[in-house]
XYZ file of C-alpha atoms in Angstrom:
497
model
C 40.513 -39.132 -83.263
C 39.303 -37.614 -80.039
C 41.208 -34.634 -78.781
C 42.582 -34.553 -75.276
C 40.325 -31.716 -74.021
C 37.134 -33.057 -75.563
C 34.767 -35.480 -73.830
C 32.982 -37.951 -76.101
C 29.214 -37.691 -76.099
C 28.807 -41.435 -75.669
C 30.846 -41.526 -72.444
C 29.021 -43.258 -69.568
C 29.763 -43.526 -65.821
C 29.188 -46.825 -64.109
C 29.512 -47.830 -60.440
C 29.958 -51.508 -59.707
C 28.398 -52.460 -56.366
C 29.235 -55.820 -54.823
C 26.387 -58.282 -54.646
C 24.348 -58.171 -51.406
C 25.493 -54.643 -50.491
C 22.804 -52.631 -52.244
C 21.736 -49.589 -50.149
C 18.885 -47.085 -50.656
C 20.243 -43.546 -50.269
C 17.870 -41.077 -48.557
C 17.305 -37.884 -50.492
C 18.704 -34.577 -49.164
C 15.239 -33.133 -48.449
C 14.372 -35.908 -46.003
C 17.614 -35.315 -44.097
C 16.876 -31.612 -43.711
C 13.361 -32.445 -42.546
C 14.655 -34.791 -39.836
C 17.166 -32.219 -38.710
C 14.481 -29.510 -38.515
C 12.193 -31.817 -36.509
C 14.968 -32.625 -34.018
C 15.788 -28.938 -33.569
C 12.108 -28.131 -33.096
C 11.723 -30.910 -30.512
C 14.726 -29.694 -28.511
C 13.396 -26.125 -28.654
C 9.949 -27.156 -27.416
C 11.427 -29.283 -24.632
C 13.656 -26.385 -23.566
C 10.645 -24.052 -23.368
C 8.673 -26.613 -21.363
C 11.565 -27.100 -18.913
C 11.947 -23.322 -18.467
C 8.216 -22.932 -17.796
C 8.325 -25.798 -15.315
C 11.317 -24.285 -13.528
C 9.549 -20.899 -13.406
C 6.461 -22.367 -11.738
C 8.615 -24.323 -9.288
C 10.450 -21.139 -8.277
C 7.142 -19.281 -7.989
C 5.704 -22.012 -5.762
C 8.809 -22.001 -3.572
C 8.587 -18.212 -3.202
C 4.897 -18.404 -2.303
C 5.510 -21.082 0.318
C 8.518 -19.344 1.891
C 7.034 -15.816 1.864
C 3.225 -15.935 2.074
C 3.105 -12.177 2.806
C 3.945 -11.478 -0.821
C 1.042 -13.633 -1.978
C -1.272 -11.704 0.348
C 0.085 -8.442 -1.079
C -0.822 -9.564 -4.590
C -4.376 -10.343 -3.431
C -4.624 -6.924 -1.782
C -3.626 -5.189 -5.017
C -6.280 -7.132 -6.923
C -8.902 -6.214 -4.309
C -8.007 -2.514 -4.464
C -8.259 -2.459 -8.263
C -11.601 -4.275 -8.125
C -13.022 -1.747 -5.664
C -11.802 1.292 -7.542
C -13.147 -0.077 -10.838
C -16.676 0.119 -9.408
C -16.544 3.900 -9.867
C -16.044 3.362 -13.580
C -18.630 0.609 -14.139
C -21.544 1.997 -12.109
C -23.332 4.854 -13.818
C -24.211 6.984 -10.745
C -20.649 6.902 -9.486
C -19.298 7.561 -12.957
C -21.527 10.630 -13.348
C -20.366 11.905 -9.974
C -16.663 11.972 -10.763
C -16.868 12.288 -14.548
C -14.632 10.779 -17.176
C -11.561 11.048 -14.928
C -12.477 7.815 -13.116
C -9.590 6.096 -14.864
C -7.202 8.282 -12.842
C -8.295 6.416 -9.709
C -7.274 3.113 -11.318
C -3.928 4.580 -12.340
C -3.405 5.874 -8.793
C -3.904 2.397 -7.302
C -1.470 0.832 -9.770
C 1.184 3.450 -9.090
C 1.015 3.969 -5.307
C 0.157 0.522 -3.919
C 3.432 -0.860 -2.522
C 4.471 -3.840 -0.408
C 4.869 -2.089 2.944
C 2.570 0.363 4.689
C 5.277 3.012 4.885
C 6.054 2.959 1.158
C 2.327 3.141 0.311
C 1.808 6.087 2.667
C 4.921 7.747 1.260
C 3.593 7.610 -2.288
C -0.001 8.480 -1.360
C 0.924 11.549 0.670
C 3.472 12.725 -1.890
C 1.023 12.236 -4.728
C -1.757 14.086 -2.901
C 0.451 17.021 -1.904
C 2.106 17.262 -5.306
C -1.234 17.122 -7.137
C -2.899 19.768 -4.937
C 0.028 22.196 -5.091
C 0.553 21.753 -8.819
C -3.180 22.060 -9.588
C -3.537 25.240 -7.536
C -0.437 26.795 -9.084
C -1.518 25.815 -12.607
C -4.956 27.403 -12.118
C -3.343 30.618 -10.861
C -0.924 30.754 -13.791
C -3.787 30.082 -16.200
C -5.797 32.969 -14.741
C -2.838 35.348 -15.090
C -2.227 34.189 -18.651
C -5.915 34.586 -19.607
C -5.923 38.184 -18.309
C -2.944 39.124 -20.480
C -4.780 38.518 -23.734
C -5.088 35.729 -26.261
C -1.824 36.631 -28.013
C 0.429 36.500 -24.952
C -1.341 33.579 -23.234
C 0.643 30.709 -24.857
C 3.967 32.475 -24.212
C 3.172 32.972 -20.528
C 2.069 29.337 -20.171
C 5.207 28.035 -21.867
C 7.456 30.264 -19.773
C 5.726 29.091 -16.577
C 6.144 25.434 -17.563
C 9.830 25.995 -18.285
C 10.556 27.841 -15.030
C 8.508 25.583 -12.731
C 9.811 22.358 -14.278
C 13.425 23.562 -14.108
C 13.128 24.717 -10.472
C 11.319 21.548 -9.355
C 13.847 19.332 -11.113
C 16.711 21.176 -9.415
C 15.061 20.627 -6.021
C 15.283 16.852 -6.574
C 19.069 17.126 -6.228
C 18.756 18.483 -2.672
C 19.421 15.656 -0.218
C 16.494 16.296 2.131
C 13.914 16.665 -0.624
C 15.261 13.685 -2.557
C 15.077 11.445 0.521
C 11.486 12.278 1.515
C 9.704 14.124 -1.307
C 11.298 12.947 -4.562
C 8.140 11.194 -5.764
C 5.985 14.198 -4.824
C 8.180 16.576 -6.829
C 7.908 14.320 -9.863
C 4.086 14.244 -9.553
C 4.136 18.040 -9.111
C 5.962 18.489 -12.421
C 3.633 16.068 -14.216
C 0.404 17.596 -12.865
C 1.446 21.197 -13.443
C 2.448 20.469 -17.031
C -0.776 18.591 -17.808
C -3.117 21.131 -16.223
C -1.388 24.236 -17.561
C -1.062 22.905 -21.110
C -4.575 21.407 -21.278
C -6.043 24.603 -19.801
C -5.268 26.402 -23.049
C -7.903 24.333 -24.881
C -10.261 23.464 -21.996
C -12.695 26.103 -20.753
C -13.709 24.457 -17.455
C -10.250 24.111 -16.014
C -11.334 24.253 -12.368
C -13.773 21.361 -12.851
C -11.092 19.332 -14.602
C -8.637 19.878 -11.755
C -11.326 19.061 -9.183
C -12.192 15.769 -10.909
C -8.587 14.639 -11.053
C -7.895 15.561 -7.437
C -11.028 13.732 -6.268
C -10.231 10.573 -8.238
C -6.658 10.538 -6.924
C -7.995 10.973 -3.382
C -10.391 8.041 -3.890
C -7.651 5.744 -5.179
C -5.183 6.744 -2.453
C -7.807 6.283 0.300
C -8.640 2.771 -0.879
C -4.947 1.859 -0.988
C -4.298 3.182 2.531
C -7.302 1.415 4.042
C -6.529 -1.953 2.465
C -2.794 -1.908 3.190
C -3.318 -0.927 6.860
C -6.291 -3.170 7.667
C -5.671 -6.414 5.766
C -2.483 -8.129 6.973
C -0.281 -4.989 7.087
C 3.448 -5.258 6.400
C 5.201 -2.494 8.337
C 8.509 -1.189 7.028
C 9.651 -0.460 10.582
C 9.082 -4.043 11.654
C 10.935 -5.319 8.592
C 13.901 -3.030 9.367
C 13.886 -4.079 13.013
C 13.931 -7.767 12.064
C 16.629 -7.231 9.434
C 19.039 -5.572 11.874
C 18.615 -8.245 14.552
C 18.995 -11.035 11.979
C 22.197 -9.505 10.570
C 23.685 -9.378 14.064
C 23.015 -13.087 14.448
C 24.636 -13.786 11.087
C 27.758 -11.892 12.106
C 27.896 -13.996 15.263
C 27.487 -17.168 13.201
C 30.378 -16.116 10.949
C 32.670 -15.713 13.951
C 31.565 -19.080 15.325
C 32.169 -20.712 11.959
C 35.638 -19.178 11.749
C 36.507 -20.396 15.249
C 35.325 -23.903 14.420
C 37.197 -23.929 11.111
C 40.513 -22.450 12.204
C 40.829 -23.187 15.931
C 38.723 -26.306 16.325
C 39.996 -29.690 17.322
C 41.190 -31.834 14.413
C 38.656 -34.570 15.047
C 35.688 -32.201 15.200
C 36.424 -29.963 12.232
C 34.588 -32.016 9.661
C 31.632 -33.108 11.798
C 29.438 -30.187 10.816
C 31.326 -29.055 7.746
C 28.241 -28.027 5.786
C 26.756 -26.025 8.679
C 30.116 -24.394 9.333
C 30.515 -23.281 5.707
C 26.998 -21.843 5.756
C 27.779 -19.904 8.926
C 30.969 -18.535 7.416
C 29.020 -16.817 4.623
C 26.570 -15.081 6.956
C 28.484 -11.802 7.007
C 27.805 -11.246 3.284
C 24.148 -10.482 4.042
C 25.314 -7.405 5.959
C 26.989 -6.031 2.817
C 23.915 -6.604 0.642
C 21.394 -5.024 3.015
C 22.577 -1.397 2.920
C 20.091 -0.215 0.280
C 17.241 -2.109 1.951
C 18.053 -0.546 5.330
C 18.045 2.988 3.918
C 14.736 2.562 2.062
C 13.038 0.875 5.033
C 14.221 3.589 7.427
C 12.854 6.250 5.072
C 9.481 4.521 4.735
C 9.241 3.739 8.461
C 9.190 7.457 9.283
C 5.893 7.779 7.389
C 4.162 5.041 9.373
C 1.951 5.666 12.408
C 2.589 4.030 15.772
C 2.183 0.268 15.525
C 2.989 -2.700 17.721
C 6.002 -2.016 19.930
C 7.042 1.114 18.042
C 5.956 4.647 18.844
C 5.397 7.370 16.284
C 8.782 9.006 17.012
C 10.788 5.792 17.088
C 14.496 6.488 16.268
C 14.671 4.767 12.893
C 17.832 6.669 11.910
C 19.709 4.929 14.707
C 19.210 1.611 12.896
C 21.237 2.996 9.994
C 24.128 3.769 12.360
C 23.973 0.234 13.728
C 24.013 -1.124 10.171
C 27.071 0.987 9.315
C 28.893 -0.334 12.409
C 27.996 -3.893 11.438
C 29.401 -3.409 7.945
C 32.613 -2.049 9.438
C 32.878 -5.239 11.494
C 31.938 -7.406 8.503
C 34.878 -6.032 6.481
C 37.269 -7.285 9.158
C 35.524 -10.654 9.233
C 35.866 -10.916 5.454
C 39.598 -10.226 5.712
C 39.858 -12.725 8.539
C 38.113 -15.448 6.567
C 40.423 -14.762 3.635
C 43.229 -16.255 5.715
C 41.496 -19.652 5.647
C 41.560 -19.779 1.837
C 45.104 -18.428 1.486
C 47.850 -20.534 -0.052
C 50.048 -20.216 3.043
C 48.810 -22.543 5.763
C 49.882 -21.940 9.323
C 51.427 -25.070 10.882
C 49.889 -26.558 13.982
C 52.947 -25.909 16.142
C 52.536 -22.168 15.449
C 48.775 -22.229 16.112
C 49.004 -24.139 19.363
C 50.295 -21.316 21.661
C 47.470 -18.985 20.526
C 44.761 -21.546 19.801
C 42.890 -21.505 23.108
C 43.036 -17.744 23.569
C 41.848 -17.048 19.996
C 39.033 -19.558 20.382
C 37.974 -17.874 23.608
C 37.965 -14.412 22.001
C 35.955 -15.584 18.995
C 33.388 -17.246 21.226
C 33.030 -14.257 23.564
C 32.674 -11.855 20.605
C 29.982 -14.069 19.115
C 28.109 -14.102 22.424
C 28.141 -10.297 22.563
C 26.660 -10.052 19.065
C 23.948 -12.578 19.870
C 23.060 -10.724 23.067
C 22.779 -7.482 21.077
C 20.492 -9.239 18.608
C 18.286 -10.500 21.428
C 18.269 -7.039 22.981
C 17.019 -5.416 19.753
C 14.538 -8.183 19.055
C 12.852 -7.926 22.458
C 13.282 -4.150 22.901
C 14.571 -4.802 26.427
C 17.809 -3.896 28.145
C 20.122 -6.818 28.715
C 21.374 -7.732 32.165
C 24.247 -9.821 30.742
C 25.612 -7.423 28.120
C 28.143 -5.639 30.341
C 29.400 -8.959 31.697
C 29.841 -10.378 28.185
C 31.667 -7.232 27.049
C 34.027 -7.511 30.040
C 34.724 -11.144 29.136
C 35.484 -10.119 25.558
C 37.856 -7.375 26.730
C 39.625 -9.763 29.084
C 40.019 -12.213 26.199
C 41.528 -9.408 24.138
C 44.091 -8.695 26.856
C 44.962 -12.374 27.162
C 45.427 -12.628 23.409
C 47.674 -9.573 23.350
C 49.839 -10.958 26.130
C 50.037 -14.353 24.430
C 50.905 -12.660 21.149
C 53.791 -10.779 22.765
C 55.098 -14.000 24.289
C 54.685 -15.799 20.965
C 56.636 -13.116 19.072
C 59.428 -13.119 21.631
C 60.031 -16.858 21.248
C 59.729 -16.923 17.456
C 62.982 -15.382 16.205
C 64.686 -15.571 12.830
C 67.963 -17.539 13.048
C 71.050 -15.582 12.137
C 73.477 -17.146 9.644
C 76.705 -18.434 11.143
C 80.139 -17.843 9.587
C 80.280 -21.379 8.195
C 77.106 -20.732 6.235
C 78.419 -17.473 4.819
C 81.483 -19.255 3.343
C 79.397 -22.020 1.819
C 78.671 -22.145 -1.896
C 75.696 -20.271 -3.332
C 73.514 -23.356 -3.628
C 74.011 -24.340 0.019
C 73.373 -20.776 1.186
C 70.064 -20.542 -0.677
C 68.978 -23.884 0.732
C 69.699 -22.748 4.291
C 67.881 -19.407 3.906
C 64.707 -20.847 2.339
C 63.215 -22.333 5.546
C 63.897 -19.037 7.332
C 61.750 -17.109 4.786
C 58.916 -19.613 5.102
C 58.883 -19.363 8.896
C 58.763 -15.573 8.635
C 55.673 -15.719 6.378
C 53.953 -18.140 8.724
C 54.649 -15.934 11.736
C 53.374 -12.839 9.920
C 50.174 -14.614 8.888
C 49.460 -15.872 12.398
C 50.130 -12.428 13.848
C 47.842 -10.808 11.282
C 44.964 -13.171 12.009
C 45.161 -12.655 15.740
C 45.426 -8.886 15.268
C 42.260 -8.992 13.164
C 40.473 -10.758 16.005
C 41.467 -7.909 18.312
C 40.248 -5.351 15.740
C 36.928 -7.165 15.387
C 36.466 -6.999 19.159
C 37.053 -3.234 19.117
C 34.527 -2.766 16.319
C 32.010 -4.877 18.193
C 32.356 -2.378 21.024
C 31.282 0.286 18.517
C 28.166 -1.762 17.735
C 27.500 -2.054 21.478
C 27.609 1.730 21.850
C 25.185 2.254 18.963
C 22.749 -0.329 20.332
C 22.895 1.289 23.772
C 22.115 4.620 22.145
C 19.105 3.014 20.448
C 18.005 1.626 23.802
C 18.223 5.103 25.328
C 16.324 6.845 22.530
C 13.658 4.146 22.198
C 13.382 3.730 25.987
C 13.940 -0.012 26.157
C 12.407 -1.738 29.141
C 14.522 -3.466 31.781
C 14.494 -7.235 32.037
C 13.338 -8.600 35.396
C 14.771 -12.024 36.113
C 12.985 -14.669 38.162
C 15.561 -14.463 40.955
C 14.939 -10.740 41.335
C 11.200 -11.368 41.480
C 11.554 -14.002 44.197
C 13.930 -11.876 46.288
C 11.784 -8.758 46.054
C 12.509 -6.638 49.175
C 8.930 -5.406 49.283
C 7.731 -8.964 49.725
C 5.071 -8.957 47.049
C 3.433 -12.363 47.482
C 1.586 -12.129 44.171
C 4.814 -11.948 42.119
C 6.327 -14.898 44.011
C 3.200 -16.940 43.380
C 3.219 -16.178 39.644
C 6.892 -17.130 39.433
C 6.197 -20.433 41.179
C 3.295 -21.200 38.837
C 5.492 -20.508 35.809
C 8.082 -22.969 37.083
C 5.413 -25.627 37.609
């Protein structure tokens, strides 16, 4: 007898398969191999697609901004020239084993714009000379005090100088103009003072490092100023004028989106949406404006700009533009709000709001043209007067609009009605109140934008005064010259032909 818990040794398992349905089962190892191959293929294809996308983005960047490609070539040329001092034996013997410092100088100080390169070169040269001279003096004092006290004096000098120089980096003026020089000062003083304890010819060592840094900085300055220079002042000048145009485009896009005719709203929908987002560039350009203004002060006179060009005034114009851009952002938020203003509420203020938006946009574009050409505008005062007159018209229309739009008072019959009927009668009144408030807010923002544009006008006029903008001479003024200069009339006629 076989017990219940025991399994007989002769027990066999059989699986009956129907005829014609025999199937060869793949082993588990082959399945894992196929899965591994598929994962490997997807990984390789992902890497190839990422590399392809990288090269496409690099090509697009090179085509859109060829100045950056030229900058890369200039860096390679500077490193090639400075490496000659290391490869050629006579030059290597002249500057010693510190020739590698010239290569390091080129890598560190060569920047995209001329102003940033000059900033780093001058700061590095001044910091290296001051730190080297101070380190040699401290080393001489320490050597005169005896061999026992020399390391203590050197360590105390490193501690005090490094702490004082680091504290100076928190001062606003030094941080803005000499932060890099202070950092190089700390580095050079520490290296020279510490290495002077083991090196006998400390003066020769300091001389070699100063000379190699001077060689590298000179090569960088010559190449960046001669071969296709990129001036930080010009970049800042272009950035400010472009941002003014983008603010004007945002106002035009808002006018077309909110106050345009129904049939023409969707004609240029893509262009209008792109114009609406132009104000965001003003928010993102604050750091670039500050760095460019700092670097532009290091540049010599170039192009249309003198040596003492008022670069700080550009920062004030940028701050005024950002103040205006905040209002434009709030204004554009009304387009995407859940509460839509009905057409019968827009209609009384539609034409006046459209006129104010258009006149404000024209003022901004005229300011952009004025900065771009560095010439005083003959139409600016007229455009500002038109904008102010539009503001007055909008205020008068807004007062008339608010006087006609009143909230209906409940009559006695409504007060005695049941609760459900009373709620139904008060609901449209609340909706009309929200619509009136929204329309009033949007028009008030247009008035505020116009007042902030006047602030931009004042800052631009101040720039024109400080930079001594030239006056524009129109063709009509040239033809009606009271002196009767025949040469100017002839040149005007030839230009027309």
